[in-house]
Coordinates of C-alpha atoms and ligand atoms in Angstrom, one line a residue:
Chain A
X1 CA 11.3 -19.7 -2.0
X2 CA 11.8 -17.0 -4.5
X3 CA 13.2 -13.7 -3.2
X4 CA 11.1 -10.6 -3.4
X5 CA 14.0 -8.4 -2.6
X6 CA 17.6 -8.8 -3.4
X7 CA 19.8 -6.1 -1.9
X8 CA 23.5 -5.9 -2.8
X9 CA 26.0 -3.6 -1.3
X10 CA 23.4 -0.9 -0.8
X11 CA 24.9 2.5 -0.1
X12 CA 23.2 5.8 0.6
X13 CA 24.7 9.1 1.4
X14 CA 23.0 12.4 1.8
X15 CA 24.3 15.9 1.5
X16 CA 25.0 17.4 5.0
X17 CA 23.4 20.8 4.5
X18 CA 24.4 22.0 8.0
X19 CA 28.1 21.8 7.0
X20 CA 27.7 23.2 3.5
X21 CA 30.2 26.0 2.8
X22 CA 28.9 29.2 1.3
X23 CA 30.2 28.2 -2.1
X24 CA 30.6 24.7 -3.4
X25 CA 29.0 21.4 -2.5
X26 CA 28.0 20.2 0.9
X27 CA 30.0 17.2 2.3
X28 CA 28.3 13.8 2.1
X29 CA 27.1 11.9 5.2
X30 CA 27.2 8.2 4.7
X31 CA 24.1 6.7 6.1
X32 CA 24.0 3.2 4.7
X33 CA 27.3 1.7 4.3
X34 CA 27.1 -1.3 2.0
X35 CA 24.2 -3.6 3.1
X36 CA 23.5 -7.0 1.5
X37 CA 20.5 -9.2 2.3
X38 CA 17.5 -10.8 0.6
X39 CA 13.8 -10.9 1.6
X40 CA 12.1 -14.1 0.4
X41 CA 8.4 -13.8 -0.7
X42 CA 6.0 -14.3 2.2
X43 CA 8.7 -13.6 4.8
X44 CA 8.4 -11.4 7.8
X45 CA 11.8 -9.7 8.5
X46 CA 12.6 -7.6 11.5
X47 CA 14.9 -4.6 11.3
X48 CA 16.2 -3.4 14.6
X49 CA 18.9 -0.9 15.5
X50 CA 19.6 2.1 17.6
X51 CA 18.2 5.6 17.0
X52 CA 20.0 7.0 13.9
X53 CA 21.4 3.7 12.8
X54 CA 19.6 4.1 9.4
X55 CA 16.5 1.9 9.7
X56 CA 14.1 4.5 8.4
X57 CA 16.5 5.4 5.6
X58 CA 16.9 1.8 4.6
X59 CA 13.1 1.5 4.6
X60 CA 12.7 4.5 2.4
X61 CA 15.4 3.2 0.0
X62 CA 13.6 -0.2 -0.2
X63 CA 10.3 1.4 -1.4
X64 CA 12.4 3.9 -3.4
X65 CA 11.3 7.0 -1.7
X66 CA 15.1 7.6 -1.6
X67 CA 17.5 6.8 -4.4
X68 CA 20.6 4.8 -3.4
X69 CA 24.0 6.2 -4.1
X70 CA 25.5 2.8 -4.7
X71 CA 24.8 -0.9 -4.9
X72 CA 21.6 -2.5 -6.2
X73 CA 18.0 -3.2 -5.1
X74 CA 16.1 -5.8 -7.1
X75 CA 12.4 -6.0 -6.5
X76 CA 10.7 -9.1 -7.9
X77 CA 13.5 -9.5 -10.5
X78 CA 13.5 -5.8 -11.6
X79 CA 16.5 -3.6 -10.8
X80 CA 14.9 -0.5 -9.2
X81 CA 18.0 1.1 -7.9
X82 CA 17.9 4.1 -10.2
X83 CA 14.6 3.6 -11.9
X84 CA 13.2 7.0 -12.9
X85 CA 9.8 8.0 -11.4
X86 CA 7.6 7.1 -14.6
X87 CA 9.0 3.6 -14.6
X88 CA 8.6 3.3 -10.9
X89 CA 5.0 4.3 -10.9
X90 CA 3.4 1.0 -11.7
X91 CA 5.7 -0.6 -9.0
X92 CA 4.7 1.9 -6.3
X93 CA 1.4 0.3 -5.7
X94 CA 3.1 -3.0 -5.0
X95 CA 5.4 -1.7 -2.2
X96 CA 3.8 0.3 0.5
X97 CA 5.1 2.0 3.6
X98 CA 3.3 2.5 6.9
X99 CA 4.9 5.3 8.9
X100 CA 6.3 5.7 12.4
X101 CA 4.0 8.6 13.1
X102 CA 0.4 8.1 12.3
X103 CA -0.7 11.7 13.0
X104 CA 1.6 13.4 10.5
X105 CA 1.1 10.7 7.8
X106 CA -2.7 11.1 7.7
X107 CA -4.1 14.3 6.1
X108 CA -5.8 16.1 9.1
X109 CA -8.4 17.7 6.8
X110 CA -9.6 14.5 5.2
X111 CA -12.0 12.0 6.5
X112 CA -10.8 8.4 7.0
X113 CA -12.8 7.2 4.0
X114 CA -11.1 9.8 1.7
X115 CA -7.7 9.0 3.2
X116 CA -8.0 5.3 2.1
X117 CA -9.7 6.1 -1.2
X118 CA -7.2 8.7 -2.4
X119 CA -4.3 6.4 -3.3
X120 CA -6.8 3.9 -4.8
X121 CA -8.0 6.6 -7.1
X122 CA -4.5 7.6 -7.9
X123 CA -3.6 4.1 -9.0
X124 CA -6.8 3.8 -11.2
X125 CA -8.7 1.2 -9.1
X126 CA -12.4 0.6 -9.8
X127 CA -15.1 -0.2 -7.2
X128 CA -13.4 2.1 -4.7
X129 CA -16.2 2.3 -2.1
X130 CA -16.2 -1.5 -1.9
X131 CA -12.4 -1.6 -1.5
X132 CA -12.5 1.1 1.3
X133 CA -15.2 -0.9 3.1
X134 CA -13.2 -4.1 2.8
X135 CA -10.0 -2.5 4.0
X136 CA -11.8 -1.1 7.1
X137 CA -13.1 -4.6 7.7
X138 CA -9.7 -6.1 7.4
X139 CA -8.2 -3.8 10.1
X140 CA -11.3 -4.3 12.4
X141 CA -12.6 -0.7 12.2
X142 CA -16.4 -0.2 12.0
X143 CA -17.6 1.3 8.7
X144 CA -18.8 4.4 10.6
X145 CA -15.2 5.3 11.0
X146 CA -15.0 6.3 7.3
X147 CA -16.7 9.6 8.2
X148 CA -14.2 10.4 11.0
X149 CA -11.2 12.8 10.9
X150 CA -7.8 11.7 12.2
X151 CA -7.9 13.8 15.3
X152 CA -11.1 12.0 16.3
X153 CA -9.2 8.7 16.6
X154 CA -7.0 7.3 19.2
X155 CA -3.4 6.4 18.5
X156 CA -4.2 2.8 17.8
X157 CA -7.1 3.6 15.6
X158 CA -4.9 6.0 13.5
X159 CA -2.4 3.3 13.1
X160 CA -5.1 0.9 11.8
X161 CA -6.2 3.6 9.2
X162 CA -2.5 3.7 8.0
X163 CA -2.5 -0.1 7.6
X164 CA -6.0 0.0 5.9
X165 CA -4.7 2.6 3.4
X166 CA -1.7 0.4 2.6
X167 CA -3.4 -3.0 2.2
X168 CA -6.4 -1.5 0.2
X169 CA -3.8 -1.2 -2.7
X170 CA -3.2 -5.0 -2.5
X171 CA 0.6 -4.6 -2.3
X172 CA 3.1 -7.4 -2.4
X173 CA 5.3 -5.8 0.2
X174 CA 4.7 -3.6 3.2
X175 CA 7.3 -1.8 5.1
X176 CA 6.2 -0.9 8.6
X177 CA 8.3 1.7 10.3
X178 CA 7.9 1.7 14.1
X179 CA 4.2 1.4 13.8
X180 CA 3.5 0.0 17.3
X181 CA 6.0 1.8 19.4
X182 CA 3.5 4.5 20.4
X183 CA 0.7 2.1 21.3
X184 CA -0.3 0.5 24.6
X185 CA 0.5 -3.2 24.9
X186 CA -3.1 -4.3 24.3
X187 CA -3.3 -2.3 21.0
X188 CA 0.1 -3.5 20.1
X189 CA -1.0 -7.0 20.5
X190 CA -4.1 -6.3 18.3
X191 CA -2.0 -4.7 15.6
X192 CA 0.5 -7.6 15.6
X193 CA -2.4 -10.1 15.5
X194 CA -3.8 -8.2 12.5
X195 CA -0.5 -8.1 10.7
X196 CA 0.0 -11.8 11.3
X197 CA -3.4 -12.5 9.9
X198 CA -2.9 -10.3 6.8
X199 CA 0.4 -11.9 6.1
X200 CA -1.2 -15.3 6.1
X201 CA -4.4 -14.3 4.3
X202 CA -3.1 -11.9 1.7
X203 CA 0.4 -13.5 1.2
X204 CA 2.1 -10.3 2.1
X205 CA 5.8 -9.9 2.5
X206 CA 6.6 -7.7 5.5
X207 CA 9.6 -5.8 6.7
X208 CA 9.0 -4.6 10.2
X209 CA 11.3 -1.8 11.6
X210 CA 11.3 -1.6 15.4
X211 CA 13.5 -1.0 18.3
X212 CA 11.4 -3.2 20.5
X213 CA 12.9 -6.7 20.6
X214 CA 9.8 -8.1 22.4
X215 CA 7.7 -7.2 19.4
X216 CA 10.2 -8.4 16.9
X217 CA 10.4 -11.7 18.8
X218 CA 6.7 -12.2 18.5
X219 CA 6.3 -11.3 14.8
X220 CA 9.5 -11.9 12.8
X221 CA 11.2 -15.2 11.9
X222 CA 14.3 -13.4 10.9
X223 CA 16.0 -10.3 12.3
X224 CA 18.5 -7.9 10.8
X225 CA 20.4 -5.7 13.3
X226 CA 21.7 -2.4 12.0
X227 CA 24.5 -0.4 13.8
X228 CA 25.6 2.9 12.4
X229 CA 24.6 2.0 8.8
X230 CA 26.0 -1.5 8.8
X231 CA 24.4 -4.9 9.3
X232 CA 26.0 -6.5 12.5
X233 CA 23.7 -9.5 12.6
X234 CA 21.2 -11.2 10.2
X235 CA 19.8 -14.4 11.7
X236 CA 16.7 -16.4 12.7
X237 CA 15.1 -14.4 15.5
X238 CA 15.2 -17.4 17.9
X239 CA 18.9 -17.8 17.5
X240 CA 19.5 -14.1 18.0
X241 CA 17.7 -14.2 21.4
X242 CA 19.3 -17.5 22.4
X243 CA 22.8 -16.3 21.6
X244 CA 23.3 -12.7 20.6
X245 CA 26.5 -12.4 18.6
X246 CA 27.1 -8.7 18.2
X247 CA 28.0 -6.7 21.3
X248 CA 25.3 -4.2 20.2
X249 CA 22.6 -6.9 20.1
X250 CA 23.5 -7.9 23.7
X251 CA 23.3 -4.2 24.8
X252 CA 19.8 -3.9 23.2
X253 CA 18.7 -6.9 25.2
X254 CA 20.1 -5.7 28.5
X255 CA 18.5 -2.3 28.1
X256 CA 14.9 -3.6 27.9
X257 CA 13.1 -2.6 31.1
X258 CA 11.4 -5.7 32.5
X259 CA 8.1 -4.9 34.3
X260 CA 9.5 -5.6 37.7
X261 CA 10.7 -2.9 40.2
X262 CA 13.0 -5.4 41.9
X263 CA 15.1 -5.9 38.7
X264 CA 17.8 -3.3 39.1
X265 CA 18.6 -1.4 35.9
X266 CA 22.4 -1.3 35.8
Chain B
X1 CA 2.5 19.1 50.4
X2 CA 1.9 18.0 46.8
X3 CA 3.2 20.3 44.1
X4 CA 0.5 19.2 41.8
X5 CA -2.9 18.2 43.1
X6 CA -5.7 17.4 40.6
X7 CA -9.1 17.0 42.3
X8 CA -12.1 15.4 40.7
X9 CA -11.2 16.9 37.3
X10 CA -13.9 16.3 34.7
X11 CA -13.4 17.3 31.0
X12 CA -15.8 16.6 28.1
X13 CA -16.1 17.2 24.4
X14 CA -18.2 20.3 24.1
X15 CA -21.8 19.1 24.1
X16 CA -20.4 15.6 23.9
X17 CA -19.4 12.7 26.0
X18 CA -17.0 13.0 29.0
X19 CA -13.3 12.4 28.3
X20 CA -12.1 12.7 31.9
X21 CA -14.3 11.4 34.7
X22 CA -13.5 13.0 38.1
X23 CA -9.8 12.3 37.9
X24 CA -7.8 12.9 41.1
X25 CA -4.1 12.5 41.5
X26 CA -1.2 14.1 43.5
X27 CA 2.5 14.5 42.6
X28 CA 4.9 15.7 45.3
X29 CA 8.0 17.8 44.5
X30 CA 10.8 15.4 43.4
X31 CA 8.3 12.5 42.7
X32 CA 7.6 10.8 39.4
X33 CA 3.9 9.8 38.9
X34 CA 3.0 7.5 36.0
X35 CA -0.1 7.6 34.0
X36 CA -0.9 4.4 32.1
X37 CA -3.8 3.0 30.2
X38 CA -4.7 2.2 26.7
X39 CA -4.6 4.4 23.7
X40 CA -7.4 7.0 24.0
X41 CA -7.8 6.6 27.8
X42 CA -7.2 10.3 28.4
X43 CA -3.5 10.3 29.6
X44 CA -2.5 13.2 27.3
X45 CA -5.7 15.0 28.1
X46 CA -4.8 15.1 31.8
X47 CA -1.4 16.6 30.9
X48 CA -3.0 19.1 28.6
X49 CA -5.5 20.1 31.3
X50 CA -2.7 20.7 33.8
X51 CA -0.7 22.8 31.3
X52 CA -3.8 24.8 30.2
X53 CA -3.5 23.6 26.6
X54 CA -6.7 21.7 26.1
X55 CA -7.9 21.7 22.5
X56 CA -10.7 24.3 21.8
X57 CA -13.2 21.4 21.2
X58 CA -13.1 20.3 24.9
X59 CA -14.2 22.0 28.1
X60 CA -13.6 21.5 31.8
X61 CA -16.8 20.7 33.6
X62 CA -15.6 20.4 37.1
X63 CA -12.8 20.0 39.5
X64 CA -9.6 21.7 40.6
X65 CA -6.0 21.8 39.5
X66 CA -3.7 23.0 42.3
X67 CA -0.2 23.9 41.1
X68 CA 2.2 25.1 43.8
X69 CA -0.7 26.0 46.1
X70 CA -2.8 27.8 43.7
X71 CA -6.0 26.5 42.0
X72 CA -5.3 27.2 38.4
X73 CA -8.9 27.0 37.3
X74 CA -9.8 29.8 39.7
X75 CA -7.4 32.2 38.0
X76 CA -8.1 34.6 35.2
X77 CA -6.8 33.2 31.8
X78 CA -3.8 35.5 31.5
X79 CA -2.7 34.9 35.1
X80 CA -3.1 31.2 34.7
X81 CA -1.0 31.2 31.5
X82 CA 1.8 33.2 33.2
X83 CA 1.9 30.9 36.3
X84 CA 2.0 27.7 34.1
X85 CA 4.6 29.3 31.8
X86 CA 6.9 30.1 34.7
X87 CA 6.6 26.8 36.6
X88 CA 5.8 23.9 34.2
X89 CA 6.9 22.5 30.9
X90 CA 6.0 19.8 28.5
X91 CA 7.9 17.0 26.8
X92 CA 5.4 16.4 24.0
X93 CA 4.2 13.1 22.7
X94 CA 4.8 13.6 19.0
X95 CA 8.4 14.8 18.1
X96 CA 7.6 15.2 14.5
X97 CA 4.8 17.7 14.8
X98 CA 6.1 19.4 17.9
X99 CA 9.0 20.9 16.2
X100 CA 8.5 23.6 13.5
X101 CA 9.7 22.1 10.3
X102 CA 10.8 25.4 8.8
X103 CA 12.9 26.6 11.7
X104 CA 16.4 25.5 12.8
X105 CA 16.6 23.6 16.1
X106 CA 18.7 26.4 17.9
X107 CA 16.0 29.1 18.1
X108 CA 13.3 26.5 18.9
X109 CA 15.1 25.8 22.2
X110 CA 16.3 29.4 22.9
X111 CA 13.4 31.6 21.9
X112 CA 11.3 30.7 24.9
X113 CA 14.2 31.6 27.2
X114 CA 14.9 34.9 25.5
X115 CA 11.3 36.0 24.7
X116 CA 9.5 34.8 27.9
X117 CA 12.1 34.6 30.5
X118 CA 14.3 37.5 29.4
X119 CA 17.6 35.7 29.1
X120 CA 20.3 37.1 26.8
X121 CA 20.7 35.4 23.5
X122 CA 24.3 34.3 24.4
X123 CA 23.2 32.8 27.7
X124 CA 20.3 30.9 26.1
X125 CA 22.7 29.5 23.4
X126 CA 25.1 28.4 26.0
X127 CA 22.4 26.7 28.0
X128 CA 21.0 25.0 24.9
X129 CA 24.4 23.6 23.9
X130 CA 24.9 22.4 27.5
X131 CA 21.6 20.6 27.5
X132 CA 22.0 19.0 24.1
X133 CA 25.3 17.6 25.4
X134 CA 23.5 16.4 28.5
X135 CA 21.0 14.5 26.5
X136 CA 24.0 13.0 24.6
X137 CA 23.4 14.6 21.2
X138 CA 26.7 14.2 19.4
X139 CA 27.9 17.5 17.8
X140 CA 25.4 19.9 19.4
X141 CA 26.8 22.8 17.3
X142 CA 25.7 21.1 14.1
X143 CA 22.4 20.1 15.5
X144 CA 21.6 23.7 16.6
X145 CA 21.9 24.7 12.9
X146 CA 19.9 21.7 11.6
X147 CA 16.3 21.6 10.5
X148 CA 14.1 18.9 12.2
X149 CA 13.8 16.8 9.0
X150 CA 17.6 16.3 9.0
X151 CA 17.5 14.5 12.3
X152 CA 16.3 11.1 13.3
X153 CA 13.2 10.6 15.3
X154 CA 15.2 9.8 18.3
X155 CA 17.3 12.9 18.0
X156 CA 14.2 15.1 17.7
X157 CA 12.8 13.5 20.9
X158 CA 16.1 14.2 22.8
X159 CA 15.9 17.8 21.6
X160 CA 12.4 18.2 23.1
X161 CA 13.6 16.7 26.4
X162 CA 16.5 19.2 26.5
X163 CA 14.1 22.0 25.7
X164 CA 11.7 21.1 28.5
X165 CA 14.5 21.3 31.1
X166 CA 15.9 24.6 29.7
X167 CA 14.1 27.0 31.9
X168 CA 14.3 24.8 35.1
X169 CA 10.6 24.2 35.5
X170 CA 9.2 22.8 38.8
X171 CA 6.8 20.5 37.1
X172 CA 7.3 18.6 33.8
X173 CA 4.6 16.7 32.0
X174 CA 6.4 14.1 30.0
X175 CA 4.0 12.6 27.4
X176 CA 5.6 9.3 26.2
X177 CA 9.0 10.9 26.1
X178 CA 11.0 7.9 25.0
X179 CA 8.6 6.0 22.7
X180 CA 10.6 7.0 19.5
X181 CA 13.9 5.9 21.1
X182 CA 15.7 2.6 21.0
X183 CA 16.0 0.9 24.3
X184 CA 19.6 1.7 24.8
X185 CA 19.0 5.4 24.3
X186 CA 15.7 5.1 26.3
X187 CA 17.6 3.8 29.2
X188 CA 20.2 6.6 29.0
X189 CA 17.5 9.2 28.6
X190 CA 15.3 7.9 31.4
X191 CA 18.3 7.9 33.7
X192 CA 19.0 11.3 32.6
X193 CA 15.5 12.6 33.1
X194 CA 15.5 10.9 36.5
X195 CA 18.8 12.5 37.4
X196 CA 17.9 16.0 36.3
X197 CA 14.5 15.6 37.9
X198 CA 16.0 14.4 41.2
X199 CA 18.7 17.2 41.3
X200 CA 16.2 19.9 40.6
X201 CA 13.5 18.4 42.7
X202 CA 11.2 18.6 39.6
X203 CA 7.8 16.9 39.9
X204 CA 7.2 14.8 37.0
X205 CA 3.9 13.5 35.5
X206 CA 5.0 10.7 33.3
X207 CA 2.7 9.4 30.6
X208 CA 3.6 6.1 29.2
X209 CA 2.1 2.8 27.9
X210 CA 5.2 0.8 29.1
X211 CA 4.8 -0.8 32.5
X212 CA 8.5 -1.8 32.2
X213 CA 9.4 1.9 32.2
X214 CA 7.0 2.7 35.0
X215 CA 8.7 0.0 37.2
X216 CA 12.0 1.8 36.6
X217 CA 11.2 5.4 37.0
X218 CA 8.0 6.0 38.9
X219 CA 7.1 6.1 42.5
X220 CA 3.4 6.0 42.0
X221 CA 1.0 5.5 39.1
X222 CA -2.6 6.0 38.0
X223 CA -4.2 3.4 35.7
X224 CA -6.8 5.0 33.5
X225 CA -9.6 3.6 31.5
X226 CA -12.0 5.8 29.4
X227 CA -11.0 8.8 31.4
X228 CA -11.6 7.2 34.7
X229 CA -8.9 6.3 37.3
X230 CA -9.4 2.6 38.0
X231 CA -6.4 2.4 40.3
X232 CA -4.0 4.9 42.0
X233 CA -1.2 3.2 44.0
X234 CA 2.4 2.9 44.7
X235 CA 4.6 1.2 42.1
X236 CA 5.7 -1.4 44.6
X237 CA 2.1 -2.4 45.5
X238 CA 1.0 -2.3 41.9
X239 CA 3.7 -4.8 40.6
X240 CA 3.3 -7.0 43.7
X241 CA -0.5 -7.3 43.3
X242 CA -2.6 -5.0 41.1
X243 CA -6.0 -4.4 42.7
X244 CA -8.2 -3.9 39.6
X245 CA -8.8 -6.6 37.0
X246 CA -8.0 -4.1 34.3
X247 CA -4.7 -3.3 35.9
X248 CA -3.9 -7.0 36.2
X249 CA -4.7 -7.6 32.6
X250 CA -2.5 -4.7 31.5
X251 CA 0.4 -6.1 33.4
X252 CA -0.2 -9.6 32.1
X253 CA -0.2 -8.1 28.5
X254 CA 3.2 -6.6 29.0
X255 CA 5.9 -8.6 27.2
X256 CA 9.0 -9.9 28.9
X257 CA 11.8 -10.7 26.5
X258 CA 13.0 -13.3 28.9
X259 CA 9.8 -15.2 28.3
X260 CA 8.6 -15.4 24.7
X261 CA 5.3 -16.8 25.8
X262 CA 4.4 -14.1 28.2
X263 CA 2.5 -10.9 27.3
X264 CA 1.6 -9.2 24.0
X265 CA -2.0 -10.3 24.1
X266 CA -5.1 -8.0 24.0
X267 CA -6.9 -7.4 27.3
X268 CA -9.5 -10.1 27.5
X269 CA -13.1 -9.1 26.4
X270 CA -14.5 -10.1 29.8
X271 CA -12.2 -7.6 31.6
X272 CA -13.1 -4.8 29.1
X273 CA -16.8 -5.6 29.7
X274 CA -16.3 -5.3 33.5
X275 CA -14.5 -2.0 33.3
X276 CA -17.0 -0.6 30.7
X277 CA -19.8 -1.5 33.1
X278 CA -18.0 0.6 35.8
X279 CA -17.8 3.5 33.4
X280 CA -21.5 3.3 32.6
X281 CA -22.4 3.0 36.3
X282 CA -20.2 6.1 37.0
X283 CA -22.0 8.1 34.3
X284 CA -25.4 7.1 35.6
X285 CA -24.3 8.2 39.1
X286 CA -23.0 11.5 37.7
X287 CA -26.3 12.2 35.9
X288 CA -28.2 11.6 39.1
X289 CA -25.8 13.1 41.5
Ligands
ATP301 N1 17.6 14.6 5.2 C1 18.6 14.3 6.0 N2 19.7 15.1 6.0 C2 20.8 14.8 6.8 N3 20.9 13.7 7.6 C3 19.9 12.9 7.6 C4 18.7 13.1 6.8 N4 17.8 12.1 7.0 C5 18.5 11.3 8.0 N5 19.7 11.7 8.3 C6 20.6 11.1 9.3 O1 20.7 9.8 8.9 C7 20.9 8.9 10.1 C8 19.9 7.8 10.0 O2 18.6 8.3 10.1 P1 17.3 7.3 10.2 O3 16.2 8.3 10.3 O4 17.4 6.4 9.1 O5 17.6 6.6 11.6 P2 16.7 5.5 12.3 O6 17.5 4.3 12.5 O7 15.4 5.3 11.6 O8 16.5 6.2 13.7 P3 15.2 6.4 14.7 O9 15.2 5.0 15.5 O10 15.7 7.4 15.7 O11 14.0 6.7 13.9 C9 20.7 9.8 11.2 O12 22.0 10.2 11.8 C10 20.1 11.1 10.7 O13 20.5 12.3 11.4
ATP302 N1 -8.9 17.5 19.8 C1 -9.7 16.5 20.1 N2 -11.0 16.6 19.8 C2 -11.9 15.6 20.1 N3 -11.6 14.5 20.8 C3 -10.3 14.4 21.2 C4 -9.3 15.3 20.8 N4 -8.1 14.9 21.3 C5 -8.4 13.7 21.9 N5 -9.6 13.4 21.8 C6 -10.3 12.2 22.4 O1 -10.1 12.2 23.8 C7 -9.8 11.0 24.3 C8 -8.5 11.0 25.1 O2 -7.5 11.3 24.3 P1 -6.0 11.3 24.8 O3 -5.1 12.0 23.6 O4 -5.9 11.9 26.1 O5 -5.6 9.8 24.8 P2 -4.3 9.1 25.4 O6 -4.6 8.3 26.5 O7 -3.2 10.0 25.5 O8 -4.0 8.0 24.2 P3 -2.6 7.7 23.3 O9 -1.9 6.6 24.1 O10 -3.2 7.1 22.0 O11 -1.8 8.9 23.2 C9 -9.8 10.0 23.1 O12 -11.0 9.4 23.0 C10 -9.6 10.9 21.9 O13 -10.2 10.4 20.8
MG303 MG1 13.4 5.9 12.1
MG304 MG1 -1.5 10.5 24.4

């Protein structure tokens, strides 16, 4: 299978403004420390790791909301590592990101219909009302929801609006950053079912960031484990669960609270 | 006696449908009471009602909220605010919008101590640094000078936890306090919250959608559906044998990483139909009663 993404020695550092001296440059914080991996077309790859390990930073680099400071990102054969904004623009539609926090990523003053239509307009799509209607359909929201505001939706419904907005653009790649961690198990299951269906029906490639290994196990064939900005494991998910290699992966597994008061939590 | 006692609390959208339907629950000092239920069930709404921060679009239509022996809803607004401010605190659900993006972290923790509780700036700073260390934030000095966007989601959530404990409240409403955290940090933080809570005898109303977490930190729980309590029971009884079909379905939907086939399925339509029918029957009874 051809690779949609090829990542080589990806590095990203940010200026640490909190340690900036009065004169001169702020010191650099190294966030991503040389990551290499590929994402084949049509794959569903899980990215797990502790808080602050760099998952969201990696996600933003993949869709080039952040510019790497070293290494290379190739998207469908094109080197996008340092591509300037005008050259990126036609690619932007093809790589979409769904955010951790549905409330702050949806404009509170716009109705759901407008929220989904806005990026379509921006990217010059035609037949926008049809596309909005189809996107709502895809995520299982009634058409009447187009007239609602984000605060009139539950957490799970907001998350679906975020997904609808992304898939309406017919992207090749979706990066989902912790999109189910705020949802109840029943809504989680619905969103996961939906993503599975969309991957199959629309031929999407999906990178799924989560710290919830139960969710990863359900959705992703392959899992990358990040620890402090480095990859400590990159293997088929089943192998990872059967025989976790990195100490950190074992720690992640041990810390999952099983729904059983009798299981002591060491 | 219970530190927090909610009696038949009803809340609705102004001139709209009910959001809470005669909710009752009690939390004793030093106890952790879980609130579970699907997204939109009204978990946060209960917390907001208790803390007197309901959105302007909703109104209380009945019931009592007793906090430390006083019915809050019977007090004049200013007095109610003062009482809540002095005894209760919130760990909010949404770490991104709960912190002011244009202010540094330090003052966001200390301002309340200084302005409302009359602490000296130096004492408040010392307390904030202590608490940041307690929630295992590396380099608390740097974090005090940081802006929210410079911190990861998990760090922001830990800051909000530290901030809630700052003034030593007697009741904390924790609204999904660990959903943005990875499981290893979640475990540390839950133990930390449980430890602080037990040491200070804080009553904790704990909103979560994770029954795994409930089984580790709560003594009792209420299961909500559409603003109605379908089950209020001890954690031991709940996990041994949930009484309501909806509770049982929620428990069955909870994943177990030890068993890939278990859980992560939607609550069956038949169970939803059953509990919806109960809600309809309740509303009919309320209309006639
Ligand atoms: N704009 C920024 N300035 C300075 N540091 C930053 C900035 N953005 C992120 N960081 C730091 O980079 C590291 C990685 O952050 P990132 O948000 O990628 O973590 P994460 O793995 O997504 O964590 P979480 O699970 O908590 O969301 C953290 O230590 C964070 O404090
Ligand atoms: N400001 C508001 N105006 C109108 N309706 C609202 C408002 N806030 C919440 N609601 C509605 O009230 C109901 C209960 O919401 P609440 O936020 O308590 O749910 P929750 O159980 O906390 O869900 P979640 O797990 O998604 O946080 C939902 O149907 C929601 O749509
Ligand atoms: Mg993140
Ligand atoms: Mg809530």
